[in-house]
PDB file of C-alpha atoms and ligand atoms in Angstrom:
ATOM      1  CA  UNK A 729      -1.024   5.270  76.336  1.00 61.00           C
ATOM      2  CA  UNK A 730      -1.534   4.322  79.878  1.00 85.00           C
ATOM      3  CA  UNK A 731      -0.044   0.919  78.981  1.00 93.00           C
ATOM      4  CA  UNK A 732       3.509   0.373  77.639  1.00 94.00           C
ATOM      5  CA  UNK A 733       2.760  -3.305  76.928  1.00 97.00           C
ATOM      6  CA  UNK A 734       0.002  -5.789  76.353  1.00 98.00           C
ATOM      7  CA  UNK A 735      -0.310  -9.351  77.408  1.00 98.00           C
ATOM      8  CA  UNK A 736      -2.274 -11.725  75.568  1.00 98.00           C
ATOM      9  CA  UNK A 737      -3.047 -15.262  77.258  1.00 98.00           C
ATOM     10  CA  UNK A 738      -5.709 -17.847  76.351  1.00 98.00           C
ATOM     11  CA  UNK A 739      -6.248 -21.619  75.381  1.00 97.00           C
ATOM     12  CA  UNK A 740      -4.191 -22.971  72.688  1.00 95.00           C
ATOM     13  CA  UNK A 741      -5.445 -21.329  69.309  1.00 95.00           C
ATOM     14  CA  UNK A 742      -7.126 -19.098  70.756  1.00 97.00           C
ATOM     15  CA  UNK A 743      -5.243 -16.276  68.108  1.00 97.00           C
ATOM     16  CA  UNK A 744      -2.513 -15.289  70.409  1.00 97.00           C
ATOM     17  CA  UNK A 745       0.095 -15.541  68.132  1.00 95.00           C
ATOM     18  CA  UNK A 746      -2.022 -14.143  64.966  1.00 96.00           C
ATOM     19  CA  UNK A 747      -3.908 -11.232  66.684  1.00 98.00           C
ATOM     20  CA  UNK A 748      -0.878 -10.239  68.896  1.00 98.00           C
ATOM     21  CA  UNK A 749       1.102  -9.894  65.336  1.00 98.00           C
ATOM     22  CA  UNK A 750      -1.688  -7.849  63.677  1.00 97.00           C
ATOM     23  CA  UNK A 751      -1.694  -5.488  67.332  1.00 98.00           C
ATOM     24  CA  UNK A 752       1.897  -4.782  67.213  1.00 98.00           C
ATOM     25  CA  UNK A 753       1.757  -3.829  63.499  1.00 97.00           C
ATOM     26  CA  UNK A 754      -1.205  -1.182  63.997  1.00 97.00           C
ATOM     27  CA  UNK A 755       0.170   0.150  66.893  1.00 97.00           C
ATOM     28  CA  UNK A 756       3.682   0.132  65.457  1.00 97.00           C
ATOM     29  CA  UNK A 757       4.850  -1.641  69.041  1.00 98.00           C
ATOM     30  CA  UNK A 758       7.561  -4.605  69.115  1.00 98.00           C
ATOM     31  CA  UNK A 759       5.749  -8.293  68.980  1.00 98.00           C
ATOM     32  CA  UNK A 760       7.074 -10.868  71.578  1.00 98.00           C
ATOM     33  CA  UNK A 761       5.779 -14.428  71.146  1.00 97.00           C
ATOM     34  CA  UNK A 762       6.929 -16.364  74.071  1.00 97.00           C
ATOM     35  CA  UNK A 763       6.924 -19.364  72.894  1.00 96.00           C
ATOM     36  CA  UNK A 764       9.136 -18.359  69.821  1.00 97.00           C
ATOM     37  CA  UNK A 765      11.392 -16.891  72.692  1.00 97.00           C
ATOM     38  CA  UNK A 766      11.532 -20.108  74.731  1.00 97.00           C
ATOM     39  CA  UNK A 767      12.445 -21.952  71.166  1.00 97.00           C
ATOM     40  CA  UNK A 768      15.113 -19.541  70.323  1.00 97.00           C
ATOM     41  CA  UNK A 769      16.930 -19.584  73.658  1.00 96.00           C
ATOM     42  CA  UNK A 770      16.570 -23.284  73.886  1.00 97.00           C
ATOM     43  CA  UNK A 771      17.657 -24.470  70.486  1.00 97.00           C
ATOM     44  CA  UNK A 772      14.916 -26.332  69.885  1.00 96.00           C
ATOM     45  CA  UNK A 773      11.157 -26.682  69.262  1.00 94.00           C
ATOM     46  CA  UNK A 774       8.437 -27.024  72.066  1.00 95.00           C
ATOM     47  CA  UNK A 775       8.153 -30.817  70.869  1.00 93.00           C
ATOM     48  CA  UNK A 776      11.739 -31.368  71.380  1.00 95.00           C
ATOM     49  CA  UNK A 777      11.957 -29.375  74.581  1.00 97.00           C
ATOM     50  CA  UNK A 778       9.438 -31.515  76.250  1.00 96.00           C
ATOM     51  CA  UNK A 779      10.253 -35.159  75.024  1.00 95.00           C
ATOM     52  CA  UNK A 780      13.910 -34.361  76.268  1.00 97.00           C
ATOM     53  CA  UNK A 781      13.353 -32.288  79.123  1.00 97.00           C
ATOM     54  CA  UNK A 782       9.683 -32.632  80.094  1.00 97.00           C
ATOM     55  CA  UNK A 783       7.006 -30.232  80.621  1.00 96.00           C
ATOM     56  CA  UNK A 784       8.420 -28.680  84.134  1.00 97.00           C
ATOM     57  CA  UNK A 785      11.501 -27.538  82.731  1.00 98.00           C
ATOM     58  CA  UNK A 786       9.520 -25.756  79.752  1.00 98.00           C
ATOM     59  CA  UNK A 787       7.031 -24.490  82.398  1.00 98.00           C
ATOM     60  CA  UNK A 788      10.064 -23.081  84.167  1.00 98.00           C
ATOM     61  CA  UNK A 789      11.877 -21.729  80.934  1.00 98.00           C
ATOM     62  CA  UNK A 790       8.490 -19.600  79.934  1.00 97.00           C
ATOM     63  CA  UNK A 791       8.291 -18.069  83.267  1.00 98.00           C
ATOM     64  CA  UNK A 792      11.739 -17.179  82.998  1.00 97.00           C
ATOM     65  CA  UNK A 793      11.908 -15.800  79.567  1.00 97.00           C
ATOM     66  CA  UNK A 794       8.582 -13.580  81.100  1.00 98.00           C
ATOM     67  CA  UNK A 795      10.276 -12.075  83.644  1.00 97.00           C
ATOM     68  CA  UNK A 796      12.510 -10.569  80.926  1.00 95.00           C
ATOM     69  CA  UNK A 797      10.151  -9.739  78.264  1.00 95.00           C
ATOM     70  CA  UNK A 798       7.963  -7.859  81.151  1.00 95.00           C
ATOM     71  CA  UNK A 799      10.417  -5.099  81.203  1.00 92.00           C
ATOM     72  CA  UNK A 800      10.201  -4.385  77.017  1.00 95.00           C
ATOM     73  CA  UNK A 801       8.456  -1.090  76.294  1.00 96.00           C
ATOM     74  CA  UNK A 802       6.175  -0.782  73.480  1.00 96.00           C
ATOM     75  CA  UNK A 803       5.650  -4.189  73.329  1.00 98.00           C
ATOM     76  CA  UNK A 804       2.805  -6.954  72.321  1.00 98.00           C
ATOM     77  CA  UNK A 805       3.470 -10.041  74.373  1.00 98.00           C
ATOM     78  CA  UNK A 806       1.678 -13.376  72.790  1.00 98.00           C
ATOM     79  CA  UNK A 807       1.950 -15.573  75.694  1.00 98.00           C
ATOM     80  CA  UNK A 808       1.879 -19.480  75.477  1.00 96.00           C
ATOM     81  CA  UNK A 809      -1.576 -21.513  76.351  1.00 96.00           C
ATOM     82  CA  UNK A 810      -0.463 -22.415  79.831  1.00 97.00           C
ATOM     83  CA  UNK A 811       0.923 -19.242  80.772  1.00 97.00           C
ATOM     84  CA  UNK A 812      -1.670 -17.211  81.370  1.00 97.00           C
ATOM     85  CA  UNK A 813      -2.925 -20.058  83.509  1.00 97.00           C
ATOM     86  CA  UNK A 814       0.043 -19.515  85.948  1.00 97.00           C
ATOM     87  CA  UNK A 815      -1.352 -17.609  89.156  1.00 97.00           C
ATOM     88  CA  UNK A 816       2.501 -16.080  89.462  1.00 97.00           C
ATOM     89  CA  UNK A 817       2.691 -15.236  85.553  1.00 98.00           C
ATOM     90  CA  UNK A 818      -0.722 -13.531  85.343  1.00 98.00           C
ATOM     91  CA  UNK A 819       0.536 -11.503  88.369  1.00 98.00           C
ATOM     92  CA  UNK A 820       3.235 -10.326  86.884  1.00 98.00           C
ATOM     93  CA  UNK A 821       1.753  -9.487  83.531  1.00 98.00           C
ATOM     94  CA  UNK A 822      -1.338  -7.613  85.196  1.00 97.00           C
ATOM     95  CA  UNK A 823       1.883  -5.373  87.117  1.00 96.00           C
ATOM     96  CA  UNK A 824       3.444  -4.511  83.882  1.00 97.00           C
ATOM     97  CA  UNK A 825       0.791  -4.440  81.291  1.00 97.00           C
ATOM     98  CA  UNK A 826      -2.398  -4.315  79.758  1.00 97.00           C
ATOM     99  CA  UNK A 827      -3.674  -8.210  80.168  1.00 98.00           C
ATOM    100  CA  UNK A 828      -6.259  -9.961  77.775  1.00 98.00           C
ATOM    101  CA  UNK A 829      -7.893 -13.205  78.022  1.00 98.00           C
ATOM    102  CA  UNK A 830      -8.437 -14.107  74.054  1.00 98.00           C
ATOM    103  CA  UNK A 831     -11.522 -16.721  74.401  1.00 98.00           C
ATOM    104  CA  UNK A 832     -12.331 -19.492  72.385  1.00 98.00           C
ATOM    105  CA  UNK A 833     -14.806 -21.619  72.781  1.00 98.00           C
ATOM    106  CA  UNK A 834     -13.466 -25.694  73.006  1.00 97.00           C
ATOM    107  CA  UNK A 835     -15.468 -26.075  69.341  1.00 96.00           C
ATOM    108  CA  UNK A 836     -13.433 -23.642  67.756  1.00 96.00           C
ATOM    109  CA  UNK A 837     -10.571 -24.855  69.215  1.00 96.00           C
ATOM    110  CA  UNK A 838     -11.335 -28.072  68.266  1.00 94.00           C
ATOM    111  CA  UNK A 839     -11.470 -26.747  64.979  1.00 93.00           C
ATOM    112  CA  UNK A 840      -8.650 -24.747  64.604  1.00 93.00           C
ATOM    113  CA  UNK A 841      -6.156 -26.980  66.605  1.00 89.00           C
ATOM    114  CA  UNK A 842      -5.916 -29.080  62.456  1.00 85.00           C
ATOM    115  CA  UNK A 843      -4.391 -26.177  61.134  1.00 77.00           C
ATOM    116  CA  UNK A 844      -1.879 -25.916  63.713  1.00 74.00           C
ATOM    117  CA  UNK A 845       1.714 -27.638  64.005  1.00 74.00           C
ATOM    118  CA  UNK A 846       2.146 -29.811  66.525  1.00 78.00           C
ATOM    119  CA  UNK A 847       1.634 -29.206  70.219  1.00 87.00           C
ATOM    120  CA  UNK A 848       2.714 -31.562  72.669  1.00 88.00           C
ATOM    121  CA  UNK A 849      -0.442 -31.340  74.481  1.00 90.00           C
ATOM    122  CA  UNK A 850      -2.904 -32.184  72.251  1.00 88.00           C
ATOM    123  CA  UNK A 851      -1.916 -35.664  72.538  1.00 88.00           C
ATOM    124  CA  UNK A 852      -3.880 -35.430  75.545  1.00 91.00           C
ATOM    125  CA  UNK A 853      -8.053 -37.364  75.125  1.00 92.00           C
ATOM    126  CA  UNK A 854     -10.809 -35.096  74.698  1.00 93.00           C
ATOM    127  CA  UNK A 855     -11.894 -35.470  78.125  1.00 96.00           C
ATOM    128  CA  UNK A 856      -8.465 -34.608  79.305  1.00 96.00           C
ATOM    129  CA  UNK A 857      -8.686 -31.306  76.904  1.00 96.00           C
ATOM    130  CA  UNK A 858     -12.083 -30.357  78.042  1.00 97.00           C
ATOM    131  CA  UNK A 859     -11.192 -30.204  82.078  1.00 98.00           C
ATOM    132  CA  UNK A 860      -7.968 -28.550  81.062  1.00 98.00           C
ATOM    133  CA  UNK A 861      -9.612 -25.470  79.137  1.00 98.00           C
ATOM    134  CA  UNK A 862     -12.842 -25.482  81.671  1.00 98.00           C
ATOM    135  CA  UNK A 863     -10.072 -25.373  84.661  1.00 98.00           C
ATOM    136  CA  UNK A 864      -7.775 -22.262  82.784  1.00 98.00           C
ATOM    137  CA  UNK A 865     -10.485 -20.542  82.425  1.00 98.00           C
ATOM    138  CA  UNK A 866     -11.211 -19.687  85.937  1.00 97.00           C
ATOM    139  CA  UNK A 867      -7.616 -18.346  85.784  1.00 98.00           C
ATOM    140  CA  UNK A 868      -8.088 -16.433  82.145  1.00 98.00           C
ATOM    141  CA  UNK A 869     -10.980 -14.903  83.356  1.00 98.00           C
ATOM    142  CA  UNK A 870      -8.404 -12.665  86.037  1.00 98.00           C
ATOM    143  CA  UNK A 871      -7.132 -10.933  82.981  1.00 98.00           C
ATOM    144  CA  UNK A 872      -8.031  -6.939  82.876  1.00 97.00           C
ATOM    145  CA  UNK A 873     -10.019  -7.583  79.468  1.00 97.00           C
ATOM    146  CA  UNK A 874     -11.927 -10.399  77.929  1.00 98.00           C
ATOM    147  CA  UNK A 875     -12.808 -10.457  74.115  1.00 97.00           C
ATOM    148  CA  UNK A 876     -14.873 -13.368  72.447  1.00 97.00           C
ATOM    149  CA  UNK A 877     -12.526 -14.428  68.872  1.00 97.00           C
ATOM    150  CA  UNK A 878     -15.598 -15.610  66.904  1.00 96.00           C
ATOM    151  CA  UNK A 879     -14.641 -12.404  65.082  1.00 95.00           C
ATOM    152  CA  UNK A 880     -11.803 -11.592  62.677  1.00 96.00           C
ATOM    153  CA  UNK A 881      -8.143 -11.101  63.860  1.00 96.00           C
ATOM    154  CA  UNK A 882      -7.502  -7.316  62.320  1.00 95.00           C
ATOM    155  CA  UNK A 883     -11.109  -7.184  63.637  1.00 97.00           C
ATOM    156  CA  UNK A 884     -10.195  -8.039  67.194  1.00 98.00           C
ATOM    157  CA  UNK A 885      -6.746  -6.452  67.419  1.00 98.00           C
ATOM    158  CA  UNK A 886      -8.779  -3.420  66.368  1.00 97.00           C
ATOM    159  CA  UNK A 887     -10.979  -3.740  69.432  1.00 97.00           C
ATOM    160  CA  UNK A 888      -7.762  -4.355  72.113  1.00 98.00           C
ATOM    161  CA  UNK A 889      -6.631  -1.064  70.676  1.00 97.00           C
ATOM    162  CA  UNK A 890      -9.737   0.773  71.759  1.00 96.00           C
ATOM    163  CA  UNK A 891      -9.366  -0.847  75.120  1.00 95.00           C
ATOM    164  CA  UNK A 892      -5.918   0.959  75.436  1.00 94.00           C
ATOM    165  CA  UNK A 893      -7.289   4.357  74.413  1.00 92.00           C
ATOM    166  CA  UNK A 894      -9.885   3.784  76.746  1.00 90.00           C
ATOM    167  CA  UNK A 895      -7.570   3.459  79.819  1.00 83.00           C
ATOM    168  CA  UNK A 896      -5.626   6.862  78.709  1.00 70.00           C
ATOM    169  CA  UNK A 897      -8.617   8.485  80.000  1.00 56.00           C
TER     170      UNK A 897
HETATM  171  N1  LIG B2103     -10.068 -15.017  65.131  1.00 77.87           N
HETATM  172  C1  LIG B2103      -9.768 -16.137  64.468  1.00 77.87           C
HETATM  173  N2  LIG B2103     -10.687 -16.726  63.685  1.00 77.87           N
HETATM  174  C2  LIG B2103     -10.406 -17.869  63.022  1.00 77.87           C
HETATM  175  N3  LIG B2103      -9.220 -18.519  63.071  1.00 77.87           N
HETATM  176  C3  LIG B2103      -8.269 -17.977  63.834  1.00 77.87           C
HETATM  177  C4  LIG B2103      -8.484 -16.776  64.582  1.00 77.87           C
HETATM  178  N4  LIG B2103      -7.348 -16.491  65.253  1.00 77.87           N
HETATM  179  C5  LIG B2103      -6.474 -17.474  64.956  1.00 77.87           C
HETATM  180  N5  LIG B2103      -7.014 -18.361  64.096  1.00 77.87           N
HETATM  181  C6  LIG B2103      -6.364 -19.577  63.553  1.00 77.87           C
HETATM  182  O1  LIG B2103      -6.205 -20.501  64.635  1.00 77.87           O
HETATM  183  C7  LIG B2103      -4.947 -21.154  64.554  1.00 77.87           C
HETATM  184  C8  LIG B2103      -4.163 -20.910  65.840  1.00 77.87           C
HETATM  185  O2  LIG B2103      -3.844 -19.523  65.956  1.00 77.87           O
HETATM  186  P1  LIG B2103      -2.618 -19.029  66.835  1.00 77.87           P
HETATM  187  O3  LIG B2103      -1.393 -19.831  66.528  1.00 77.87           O
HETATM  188  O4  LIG B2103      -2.541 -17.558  66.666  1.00 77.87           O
HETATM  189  O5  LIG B2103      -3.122 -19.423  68.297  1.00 77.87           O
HETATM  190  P2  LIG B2103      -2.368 -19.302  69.684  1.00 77.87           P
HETATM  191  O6  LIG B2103      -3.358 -18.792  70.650  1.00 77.87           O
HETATM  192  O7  LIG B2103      -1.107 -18.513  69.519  1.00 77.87           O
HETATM  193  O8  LIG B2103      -2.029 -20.830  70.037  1.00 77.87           O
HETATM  194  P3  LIG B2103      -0.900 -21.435  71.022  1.00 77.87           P
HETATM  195  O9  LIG B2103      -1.326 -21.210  72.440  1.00 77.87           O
HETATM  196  O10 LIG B2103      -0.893 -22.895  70.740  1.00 77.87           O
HETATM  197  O11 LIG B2103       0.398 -20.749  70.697  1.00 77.87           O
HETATM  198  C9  LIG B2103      -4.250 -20.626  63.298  1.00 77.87           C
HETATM  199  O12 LIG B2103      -4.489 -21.525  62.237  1.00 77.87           O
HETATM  200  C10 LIG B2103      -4.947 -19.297  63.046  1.00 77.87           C
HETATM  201  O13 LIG B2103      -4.958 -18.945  61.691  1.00 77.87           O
HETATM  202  O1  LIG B2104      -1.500 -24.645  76.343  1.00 77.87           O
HETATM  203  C1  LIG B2104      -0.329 -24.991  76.603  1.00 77.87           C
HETATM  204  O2  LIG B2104      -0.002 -25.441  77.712  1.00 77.87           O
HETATM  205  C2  LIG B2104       0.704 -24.808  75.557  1.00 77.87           C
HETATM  206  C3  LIG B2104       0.449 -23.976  74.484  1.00 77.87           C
HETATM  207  C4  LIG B2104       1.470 -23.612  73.491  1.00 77.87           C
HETATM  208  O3  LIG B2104       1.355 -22.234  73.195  1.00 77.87           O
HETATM  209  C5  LIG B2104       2.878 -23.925  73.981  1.00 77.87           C
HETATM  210  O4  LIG B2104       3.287 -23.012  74.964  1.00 77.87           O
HETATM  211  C6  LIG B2104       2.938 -25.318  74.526  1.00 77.87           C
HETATM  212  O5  LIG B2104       2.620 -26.200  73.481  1.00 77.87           O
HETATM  213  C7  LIG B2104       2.001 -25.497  75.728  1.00 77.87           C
HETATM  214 MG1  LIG B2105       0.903 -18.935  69.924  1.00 77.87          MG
END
């Protein structure tokens, strides 16, 4: 493979975390989930980490914990929603890996977000939600691959893998 590593970045539950899993199992590759890797290091949950230290300081954390995980070989990287959003992140990940923008549209989001454990920003108002995912988007979109996740997740991690044997060639 061309690629040692693959990024994944998109809006919250957007499958990052489920497809990235299901990727690093078929291609027998490590899984990374950066926001597991942020908790770990910091002790504490995403919740916690911004009521007691506030967003910036998480913002700054994920970028950091990045910058290590960018140099794992073999690796599936499920990024957190507002990382691929980062102009400096995105750079980075399109240097060291494959990059791709999982898309969901703000109804399935919507939708899926009930299922989910808490995250800090969905205390934000609809409206507030909507600009946020219409303005990452124009970032997202920067990624070297964009797949639509109406579809299944073995489905889709299926597809990202045929996107890597593409780029061998
Ligand atoms: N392709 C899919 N179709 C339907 N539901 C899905 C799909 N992918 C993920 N889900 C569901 O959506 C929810 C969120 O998935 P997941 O945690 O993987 O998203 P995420 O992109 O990692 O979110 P976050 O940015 O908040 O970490 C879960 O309940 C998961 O089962
Ligand atoms: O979209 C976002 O900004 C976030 C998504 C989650 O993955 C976490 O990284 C955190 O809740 C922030
Ligand atoms: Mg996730």
């Amino acid at each position: 493979m061309k690629f040692k590593r693959v990024f994944l970045i998109g809006f919250m539950c957007s499958g990052k975390s489920t497809i990235g899993k299901e990727l690093a199992k078929s291609l027998s590759w490590k899984f990374c989930d950066l926001d597991e890797e942020v908790q770990k290091e910091e002790g504490m949950s995403i919740k916690e980490i911004f009521e007691l230290k506030g967003e910036d300081y998480f913002r700054k954390r994920e970028l950091e914990v990045l910058k290590l995980l960018v140099l794992e070989d073999n690796a599936v990287i499920s990024t957190g929603g507002g990382l691929g959003a980062n102009k400096e992140a995105l750079e980075l990940m399109k240097r060291h890996g494959l990059v791709v923008w999982l898309d969901v549209s703000f109804d399935a989001f919507l939708q899926r977000c009930k299922d989910v454990q808490e995250r800090p920003l969905l205390k934000k108002s609809l409206g507030e939600l909507k600009k946020l995912y219409q303005e990452r988007k124009k970032i997202y979109s920067q990624a070297h691959a964009h797949i639509d996740t109406t579809d299944e997740p073995n489905k889709i991690a299926q597809r990202i893998i045929q996107i890597l044997q593409d780029e061998r060639r």
